[in-house]
Tab-separated table of C-alpha atoms in Angstrom:
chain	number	residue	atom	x	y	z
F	161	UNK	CA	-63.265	6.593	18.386
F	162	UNK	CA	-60.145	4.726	17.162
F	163	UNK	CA	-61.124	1.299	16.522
F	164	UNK	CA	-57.912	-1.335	17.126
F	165	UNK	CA	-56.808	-1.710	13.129
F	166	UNK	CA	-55.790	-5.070	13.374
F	167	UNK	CA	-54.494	-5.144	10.264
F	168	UNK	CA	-51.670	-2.171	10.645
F	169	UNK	CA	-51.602	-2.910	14.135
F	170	UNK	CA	-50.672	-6.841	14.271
F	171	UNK	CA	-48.655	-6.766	10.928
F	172	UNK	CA	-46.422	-3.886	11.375
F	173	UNK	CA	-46.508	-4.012	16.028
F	174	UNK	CA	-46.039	-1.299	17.826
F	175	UNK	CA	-41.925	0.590	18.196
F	176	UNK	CA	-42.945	3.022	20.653
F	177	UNK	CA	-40.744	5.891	21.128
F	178	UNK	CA	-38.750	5.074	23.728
F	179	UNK	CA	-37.806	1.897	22.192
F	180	UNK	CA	-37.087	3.013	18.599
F	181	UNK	CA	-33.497	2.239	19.235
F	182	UNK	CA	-33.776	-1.265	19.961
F	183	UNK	CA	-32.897	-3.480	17.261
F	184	UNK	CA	-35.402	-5.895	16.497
F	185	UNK	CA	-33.733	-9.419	16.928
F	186	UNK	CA	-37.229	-11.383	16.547
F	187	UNK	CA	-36.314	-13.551	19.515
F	188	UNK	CA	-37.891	-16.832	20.578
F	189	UNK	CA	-37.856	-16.723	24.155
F	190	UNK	CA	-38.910	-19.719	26.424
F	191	UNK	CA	-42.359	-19.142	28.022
F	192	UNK	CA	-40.199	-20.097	31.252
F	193	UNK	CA	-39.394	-16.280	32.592
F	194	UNK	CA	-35.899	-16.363	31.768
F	195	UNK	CA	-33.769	-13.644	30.093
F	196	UNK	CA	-33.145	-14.999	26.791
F	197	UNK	CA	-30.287	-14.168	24.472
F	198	UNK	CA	-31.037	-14.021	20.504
F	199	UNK	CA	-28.013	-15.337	19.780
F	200	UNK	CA	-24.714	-17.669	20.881
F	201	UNK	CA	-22.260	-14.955	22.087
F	202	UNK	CA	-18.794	-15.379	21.996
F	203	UNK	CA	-16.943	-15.633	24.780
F	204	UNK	CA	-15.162	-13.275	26.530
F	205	UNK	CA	-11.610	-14.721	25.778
F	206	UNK	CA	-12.515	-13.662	21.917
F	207	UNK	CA	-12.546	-9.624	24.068
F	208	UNK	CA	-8.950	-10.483	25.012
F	209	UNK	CA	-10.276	-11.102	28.568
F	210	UNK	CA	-10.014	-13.321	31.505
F	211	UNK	CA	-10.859	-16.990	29.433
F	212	UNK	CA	-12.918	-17.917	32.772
F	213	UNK	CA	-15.443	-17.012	30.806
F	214	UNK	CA	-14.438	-19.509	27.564
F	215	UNK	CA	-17.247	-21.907	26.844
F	216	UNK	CA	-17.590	-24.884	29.454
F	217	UNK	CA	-16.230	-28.006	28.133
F	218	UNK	CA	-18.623	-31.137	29.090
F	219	UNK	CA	-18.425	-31.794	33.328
F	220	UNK	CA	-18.791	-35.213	34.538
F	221	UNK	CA	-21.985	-34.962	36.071
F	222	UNK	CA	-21.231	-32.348	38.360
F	223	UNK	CA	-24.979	-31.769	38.973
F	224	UNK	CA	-26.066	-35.462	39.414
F	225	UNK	CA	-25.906	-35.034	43.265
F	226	UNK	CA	-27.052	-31.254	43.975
F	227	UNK	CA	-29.065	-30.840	46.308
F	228	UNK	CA	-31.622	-28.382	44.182
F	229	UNK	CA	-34.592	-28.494	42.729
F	230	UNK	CA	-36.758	-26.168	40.550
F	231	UNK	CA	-40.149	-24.571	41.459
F	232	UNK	CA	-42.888	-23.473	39.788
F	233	UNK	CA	-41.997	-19.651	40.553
F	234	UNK	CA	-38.320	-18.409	40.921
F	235	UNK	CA	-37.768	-19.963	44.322
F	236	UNK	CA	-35.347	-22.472	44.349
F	237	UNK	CA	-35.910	-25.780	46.924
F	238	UNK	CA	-32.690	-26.868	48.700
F	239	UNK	CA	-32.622	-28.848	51.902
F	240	UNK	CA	-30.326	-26.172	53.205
F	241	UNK	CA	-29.642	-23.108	51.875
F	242	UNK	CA	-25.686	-23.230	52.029
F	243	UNK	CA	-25.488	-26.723	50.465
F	244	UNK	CA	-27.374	-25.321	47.554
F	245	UNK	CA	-25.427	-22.120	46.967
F	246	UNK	CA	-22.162	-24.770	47.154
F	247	UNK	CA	-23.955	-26.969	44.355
F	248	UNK	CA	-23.894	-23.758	42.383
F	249	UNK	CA	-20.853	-23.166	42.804
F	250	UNK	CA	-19.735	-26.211	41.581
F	251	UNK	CA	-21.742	-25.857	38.545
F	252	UNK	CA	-20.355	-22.745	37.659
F	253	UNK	CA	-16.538	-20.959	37.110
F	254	UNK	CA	-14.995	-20.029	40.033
F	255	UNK	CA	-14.961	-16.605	41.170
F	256	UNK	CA	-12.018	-14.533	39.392
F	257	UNK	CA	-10.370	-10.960	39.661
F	258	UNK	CA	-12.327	-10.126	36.371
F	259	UNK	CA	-16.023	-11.055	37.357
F	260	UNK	CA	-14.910	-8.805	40.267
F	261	UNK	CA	-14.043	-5.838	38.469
F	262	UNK	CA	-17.390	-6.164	36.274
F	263	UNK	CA	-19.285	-6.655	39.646
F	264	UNK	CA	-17.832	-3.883	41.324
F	265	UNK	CA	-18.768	-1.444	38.222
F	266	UNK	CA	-22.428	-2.347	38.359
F	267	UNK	CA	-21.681	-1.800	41.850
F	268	UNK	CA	-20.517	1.493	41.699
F	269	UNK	CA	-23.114	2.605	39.401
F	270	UNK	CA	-25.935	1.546	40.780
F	271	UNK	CA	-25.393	0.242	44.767
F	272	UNK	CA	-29.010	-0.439	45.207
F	273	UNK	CA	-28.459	-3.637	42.975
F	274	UNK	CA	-28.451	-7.072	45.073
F	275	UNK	CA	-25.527	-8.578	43.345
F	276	UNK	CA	-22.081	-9.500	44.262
F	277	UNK	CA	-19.193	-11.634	42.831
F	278	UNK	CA	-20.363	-13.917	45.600
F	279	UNK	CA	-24.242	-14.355	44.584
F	280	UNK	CA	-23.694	-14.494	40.482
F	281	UNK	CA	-22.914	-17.712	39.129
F	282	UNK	CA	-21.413	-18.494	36.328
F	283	UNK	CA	-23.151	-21.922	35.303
F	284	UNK	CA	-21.384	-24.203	32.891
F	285	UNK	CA	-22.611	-27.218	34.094
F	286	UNK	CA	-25.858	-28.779	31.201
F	287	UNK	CA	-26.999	-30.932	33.880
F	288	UNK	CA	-27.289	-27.732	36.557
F	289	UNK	CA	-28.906	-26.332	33.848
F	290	UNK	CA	-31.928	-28.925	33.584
F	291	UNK	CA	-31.915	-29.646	37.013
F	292	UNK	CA	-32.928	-25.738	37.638
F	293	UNK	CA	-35.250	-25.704	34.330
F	294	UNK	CA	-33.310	-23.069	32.936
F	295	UNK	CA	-32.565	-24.071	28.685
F	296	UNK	CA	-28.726	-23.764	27.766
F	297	UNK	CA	-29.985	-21.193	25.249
F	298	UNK	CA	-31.378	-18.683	27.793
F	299	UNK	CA	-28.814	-15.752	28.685
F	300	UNK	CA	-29.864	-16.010	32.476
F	301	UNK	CA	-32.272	-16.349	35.566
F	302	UNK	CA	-32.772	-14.407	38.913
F	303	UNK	CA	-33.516	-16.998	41.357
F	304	UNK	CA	-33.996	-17.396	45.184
F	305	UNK	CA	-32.431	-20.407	46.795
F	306	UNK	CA	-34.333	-21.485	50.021
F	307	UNK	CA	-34.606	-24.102	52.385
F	308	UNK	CA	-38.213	-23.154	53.512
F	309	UNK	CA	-36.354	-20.899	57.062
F	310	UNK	CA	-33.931	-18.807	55.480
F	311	UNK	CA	-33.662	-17.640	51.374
F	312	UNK	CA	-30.527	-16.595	49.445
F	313	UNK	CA	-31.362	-14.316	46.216
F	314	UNK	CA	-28.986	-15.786	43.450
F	315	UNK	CA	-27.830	-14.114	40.003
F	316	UNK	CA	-27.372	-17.175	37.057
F	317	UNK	CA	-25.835	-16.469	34.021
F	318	UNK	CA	-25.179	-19.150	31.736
F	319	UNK	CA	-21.746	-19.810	30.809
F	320	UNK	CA	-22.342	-23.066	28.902
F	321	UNK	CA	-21.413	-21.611	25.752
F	322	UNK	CA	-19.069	-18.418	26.499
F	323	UNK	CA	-20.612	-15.189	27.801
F	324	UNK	CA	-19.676	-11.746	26.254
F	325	UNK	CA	-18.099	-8.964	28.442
F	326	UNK	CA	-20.812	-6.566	27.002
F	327	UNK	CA	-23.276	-9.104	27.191
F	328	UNK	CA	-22.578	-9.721	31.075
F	329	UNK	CA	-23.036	-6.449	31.956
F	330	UNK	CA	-26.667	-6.371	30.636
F	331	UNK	CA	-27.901	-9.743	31.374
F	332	UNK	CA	-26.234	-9.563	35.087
F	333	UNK	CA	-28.054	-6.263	35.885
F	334	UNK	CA	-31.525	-7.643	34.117
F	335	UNK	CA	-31.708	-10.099	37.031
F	336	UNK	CA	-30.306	-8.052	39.900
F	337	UNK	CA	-33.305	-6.131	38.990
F	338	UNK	CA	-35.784	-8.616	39.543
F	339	UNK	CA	-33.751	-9.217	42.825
F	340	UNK	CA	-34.194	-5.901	43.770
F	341	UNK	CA	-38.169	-6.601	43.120
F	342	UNK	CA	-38.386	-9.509	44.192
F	343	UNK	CA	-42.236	-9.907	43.921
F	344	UNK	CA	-42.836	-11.347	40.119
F	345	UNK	CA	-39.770	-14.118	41.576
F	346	UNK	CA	-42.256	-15.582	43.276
F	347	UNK	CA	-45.461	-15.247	40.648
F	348	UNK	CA	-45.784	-18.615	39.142
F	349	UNK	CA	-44.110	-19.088	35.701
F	350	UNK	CA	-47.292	-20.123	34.104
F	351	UNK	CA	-49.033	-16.650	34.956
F	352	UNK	CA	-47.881	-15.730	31.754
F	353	UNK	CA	-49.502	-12.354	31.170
F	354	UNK	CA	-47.848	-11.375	33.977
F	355	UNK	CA	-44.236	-12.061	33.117
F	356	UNK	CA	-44.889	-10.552	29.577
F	357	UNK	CA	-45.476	-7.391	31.403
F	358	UNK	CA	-42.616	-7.562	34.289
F	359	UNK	CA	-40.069	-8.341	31.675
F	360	UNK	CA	-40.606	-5.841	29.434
F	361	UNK	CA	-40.408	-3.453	32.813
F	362	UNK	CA	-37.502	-4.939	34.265
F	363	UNK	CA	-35.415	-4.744	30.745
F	364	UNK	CA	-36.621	-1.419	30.485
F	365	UNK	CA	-34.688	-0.277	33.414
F	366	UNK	CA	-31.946	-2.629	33.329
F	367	UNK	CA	-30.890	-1.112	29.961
F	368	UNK	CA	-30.556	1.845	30.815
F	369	UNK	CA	-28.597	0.802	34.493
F	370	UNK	CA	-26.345	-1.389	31.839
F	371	UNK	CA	-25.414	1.397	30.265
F	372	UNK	CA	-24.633	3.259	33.351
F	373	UNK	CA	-21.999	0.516	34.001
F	374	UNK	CA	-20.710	0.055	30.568
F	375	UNK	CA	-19.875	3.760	30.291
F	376	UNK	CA	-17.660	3.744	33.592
F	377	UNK	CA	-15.897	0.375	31.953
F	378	UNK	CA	-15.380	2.645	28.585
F	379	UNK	CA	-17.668	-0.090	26.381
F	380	UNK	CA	-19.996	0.620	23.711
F	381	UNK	CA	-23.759	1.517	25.321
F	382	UNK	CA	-26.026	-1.669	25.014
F	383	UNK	CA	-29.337	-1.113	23.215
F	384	UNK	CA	-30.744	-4.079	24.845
F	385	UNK	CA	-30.374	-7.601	23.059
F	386	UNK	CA	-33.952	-8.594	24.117
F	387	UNK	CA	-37.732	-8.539	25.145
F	388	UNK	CA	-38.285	-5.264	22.613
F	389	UNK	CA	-41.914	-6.765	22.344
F	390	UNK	CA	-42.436	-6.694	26.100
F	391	UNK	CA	-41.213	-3.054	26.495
F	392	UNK	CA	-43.293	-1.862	23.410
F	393	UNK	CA	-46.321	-3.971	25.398
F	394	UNK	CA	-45.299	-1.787	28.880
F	395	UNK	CA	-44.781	1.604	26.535
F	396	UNK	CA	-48.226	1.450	25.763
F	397	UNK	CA	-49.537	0.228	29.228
F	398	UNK	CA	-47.476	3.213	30.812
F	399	UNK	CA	-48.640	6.027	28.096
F	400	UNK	CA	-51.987	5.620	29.364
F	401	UNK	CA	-52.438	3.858	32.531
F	402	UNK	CA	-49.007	5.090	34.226
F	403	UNK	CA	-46.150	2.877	36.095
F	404	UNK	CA	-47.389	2.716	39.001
F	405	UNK	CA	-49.031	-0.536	38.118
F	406	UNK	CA	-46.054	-2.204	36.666
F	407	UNK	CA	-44.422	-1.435	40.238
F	408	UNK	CA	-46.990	-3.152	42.308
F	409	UNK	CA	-46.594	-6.253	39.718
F	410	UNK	CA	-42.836	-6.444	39.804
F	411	UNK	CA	-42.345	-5.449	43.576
F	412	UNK	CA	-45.331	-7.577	45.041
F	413	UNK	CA	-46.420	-10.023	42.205
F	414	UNK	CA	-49.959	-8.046	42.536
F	415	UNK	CA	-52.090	-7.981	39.318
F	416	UNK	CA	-54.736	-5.676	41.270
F	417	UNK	CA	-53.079	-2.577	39.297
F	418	UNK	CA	-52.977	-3.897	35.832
F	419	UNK	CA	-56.880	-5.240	36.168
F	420	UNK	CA	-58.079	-2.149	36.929
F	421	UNK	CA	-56.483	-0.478	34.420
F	422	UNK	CA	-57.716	-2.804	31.975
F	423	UNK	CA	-61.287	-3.542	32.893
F	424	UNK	CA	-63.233	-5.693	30.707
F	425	UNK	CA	-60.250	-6.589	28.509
F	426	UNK	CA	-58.200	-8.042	31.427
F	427	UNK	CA	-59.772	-11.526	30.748
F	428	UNK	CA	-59.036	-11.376	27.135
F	429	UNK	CA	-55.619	-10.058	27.924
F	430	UNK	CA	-54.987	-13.399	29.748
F	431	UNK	CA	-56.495	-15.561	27.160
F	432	UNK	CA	-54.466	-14.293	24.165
F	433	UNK	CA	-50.820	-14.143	26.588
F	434	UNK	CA	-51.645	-18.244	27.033
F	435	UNK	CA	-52.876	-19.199	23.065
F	436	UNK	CA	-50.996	-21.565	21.162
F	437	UNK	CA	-49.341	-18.707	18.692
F	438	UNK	CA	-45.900	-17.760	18.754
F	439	UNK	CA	-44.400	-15.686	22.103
F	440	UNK	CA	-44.166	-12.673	19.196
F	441	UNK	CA	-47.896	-12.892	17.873
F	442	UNK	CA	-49.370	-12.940	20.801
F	443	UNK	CA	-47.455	-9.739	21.911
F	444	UNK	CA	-48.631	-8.379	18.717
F	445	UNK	CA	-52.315	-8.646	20.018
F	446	UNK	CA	-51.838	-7.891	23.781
F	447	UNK	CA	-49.966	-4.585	22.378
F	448	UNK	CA	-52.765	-3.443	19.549
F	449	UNK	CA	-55.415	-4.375	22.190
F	450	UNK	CA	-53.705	-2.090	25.025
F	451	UNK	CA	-53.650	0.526	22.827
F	452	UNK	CA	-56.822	0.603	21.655
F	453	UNK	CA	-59.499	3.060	22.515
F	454	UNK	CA	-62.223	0.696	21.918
F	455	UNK	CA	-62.694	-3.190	21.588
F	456	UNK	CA	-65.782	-4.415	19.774
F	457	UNK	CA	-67.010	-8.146	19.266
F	458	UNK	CA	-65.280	-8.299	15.311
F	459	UNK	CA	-62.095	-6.645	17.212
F	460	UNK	CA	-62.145	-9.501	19.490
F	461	UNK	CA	-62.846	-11.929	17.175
F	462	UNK	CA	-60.199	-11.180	15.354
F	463	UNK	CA	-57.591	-11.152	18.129
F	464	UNK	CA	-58.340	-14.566	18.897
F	465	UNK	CA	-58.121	-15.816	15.024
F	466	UNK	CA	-54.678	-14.013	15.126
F	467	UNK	CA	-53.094	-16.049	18.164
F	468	UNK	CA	-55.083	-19.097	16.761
F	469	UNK	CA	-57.623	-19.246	19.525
């Protein structure tokens, strides 16, 4: 039987088939499930378009008084759900003919997509930012703004530092997919196993329902500017256990699908998604030990010593 060869395995990682196109940007994304971008992107004014989308100069504490607060999952706490979606508002750029027209071609691509010029926000504001635990150098965050009696799925993209036209596309339909979900919104951020594996699902669709859009606009086809790890982790998963699993996790937050496709190695899964080694190491190991046929003692072992546990 095929033993895990660590060595081959963790040193070189996985590029599955279906993401041998990706580029490899060796991102450091924020354990916080956010879709981070691997670099500042210019903004869109450098595209010769609308400069709404110019980098934010400083507000005056436009934040200070919003009435939002952050959760420990993707739900957002407001003491009513209208005031919050006006603090966003605030935060962000207004509304504008050209978010519009990029709306309305994700729109016409894809329908099924919860997103409209009128639930995407364009946040420029730091102190939004921090106030909603999102960092200024994440690319964006599907959220769900409630007041405990009615909820209001939101679309963030932040604008802090200029947002790309390209780069809008793809981020903007990344979360409208994990609005359309909706399940893994509302799995606590610290369940960090699970995000690793409903990212790399959610980007793995959302790339190719970017590109659906970006070809109607007439712009270059996106690769996908991030989580390559987390889609080589859910290539694996899905070459031998199926999706079927990934779709209970992402549509109802249930883990049921992906423990009993695992077994015995769920448990070490877990421990080696929460060690203290970098976000890209310890995709390394969940990936080699997903793919493995067989996991001895020494092959655990040796996971652990590689994530520094």
């Amino acid at each position: 039987m095929k033993r895990l060869r660590l060595l081959s395995a963790l040193l070189w990682a996985w590029t599955p088939a279906s993401a041998a196109v990706l580029a490899d940007a060796r991102l450091s994304v924020p354990t916080m499930p956010v879709f981070a971008a691997p670099v500042a992107v210019p903004a869109l004014g450098a595209c010769a378009l609308a400069p709404a989308f110019a980098a934010a100069p400083g507000l005056s504490g436009a934040a200070s008084a919003a009435p939002v607060a952050a959760t420990a999952n993707g739900l957002v706490r407001a003491p009513d759900v209208d005031a919050g979606l006006a603090a966003l508002r605030r935060a962000s750029y207004p509304e504008s003919e050209e978010v519009a027209r990029l709306v309305a071609a994700i729109k016409e691509a894809h329908p099924e997509l919860p997103i409209s010029a009128q639930n995407l926000f364009l946040i420029r504001d730091p102190a939004m930012l921090a106030q909603l635990d999102i960092p200024e150098s994440a690319a964006g965050a599907a959220r769900i703004v409630t007041d405990g009696r009615r909820e209001a799925p939101v679309v963030i993209l932040v604008a802090a530092h200029g947002v790309a036209l390209d780069a809008f596309v793809e981020f903007a339909v990344h979360e409208a997919v994990h609005l359309m979900d909706d399940g893994i919104l509302r799995v606590g951020h610290d369940q960090l196993l699970k995000h690793f594996f409903a990212e790399g699902w959610t980007q793995m669709r959302a790339v190719t329902l970017a590109n659906d859009a970006l070809s109607a606009l007439g712009r270059p086809l996106t690769p996908g500017h991030a989580y390559h790890k987390e889609i080589a982790l859910v290539d694996v998963f899905s070459n031998r256990h199926g999706t079927s699993a990934l779709d209970a996790l992402v549509r109802e937050g249930s883990d049921a699908g992906l423990r009993a496709a695992l077994g015995a190695r769920w448990d070490l899964a877990g421990r080696l998604a929460s060690a203290p080694a970098a976000r890209e190491k310890r995709l390394n190991a969940l990936i080699a030990l997903v793919n493995a046929d067989a996991v001895g003692p020494e092959d655990e072992r040796a996971l652990l010593d590689y994530v520094g546990l």
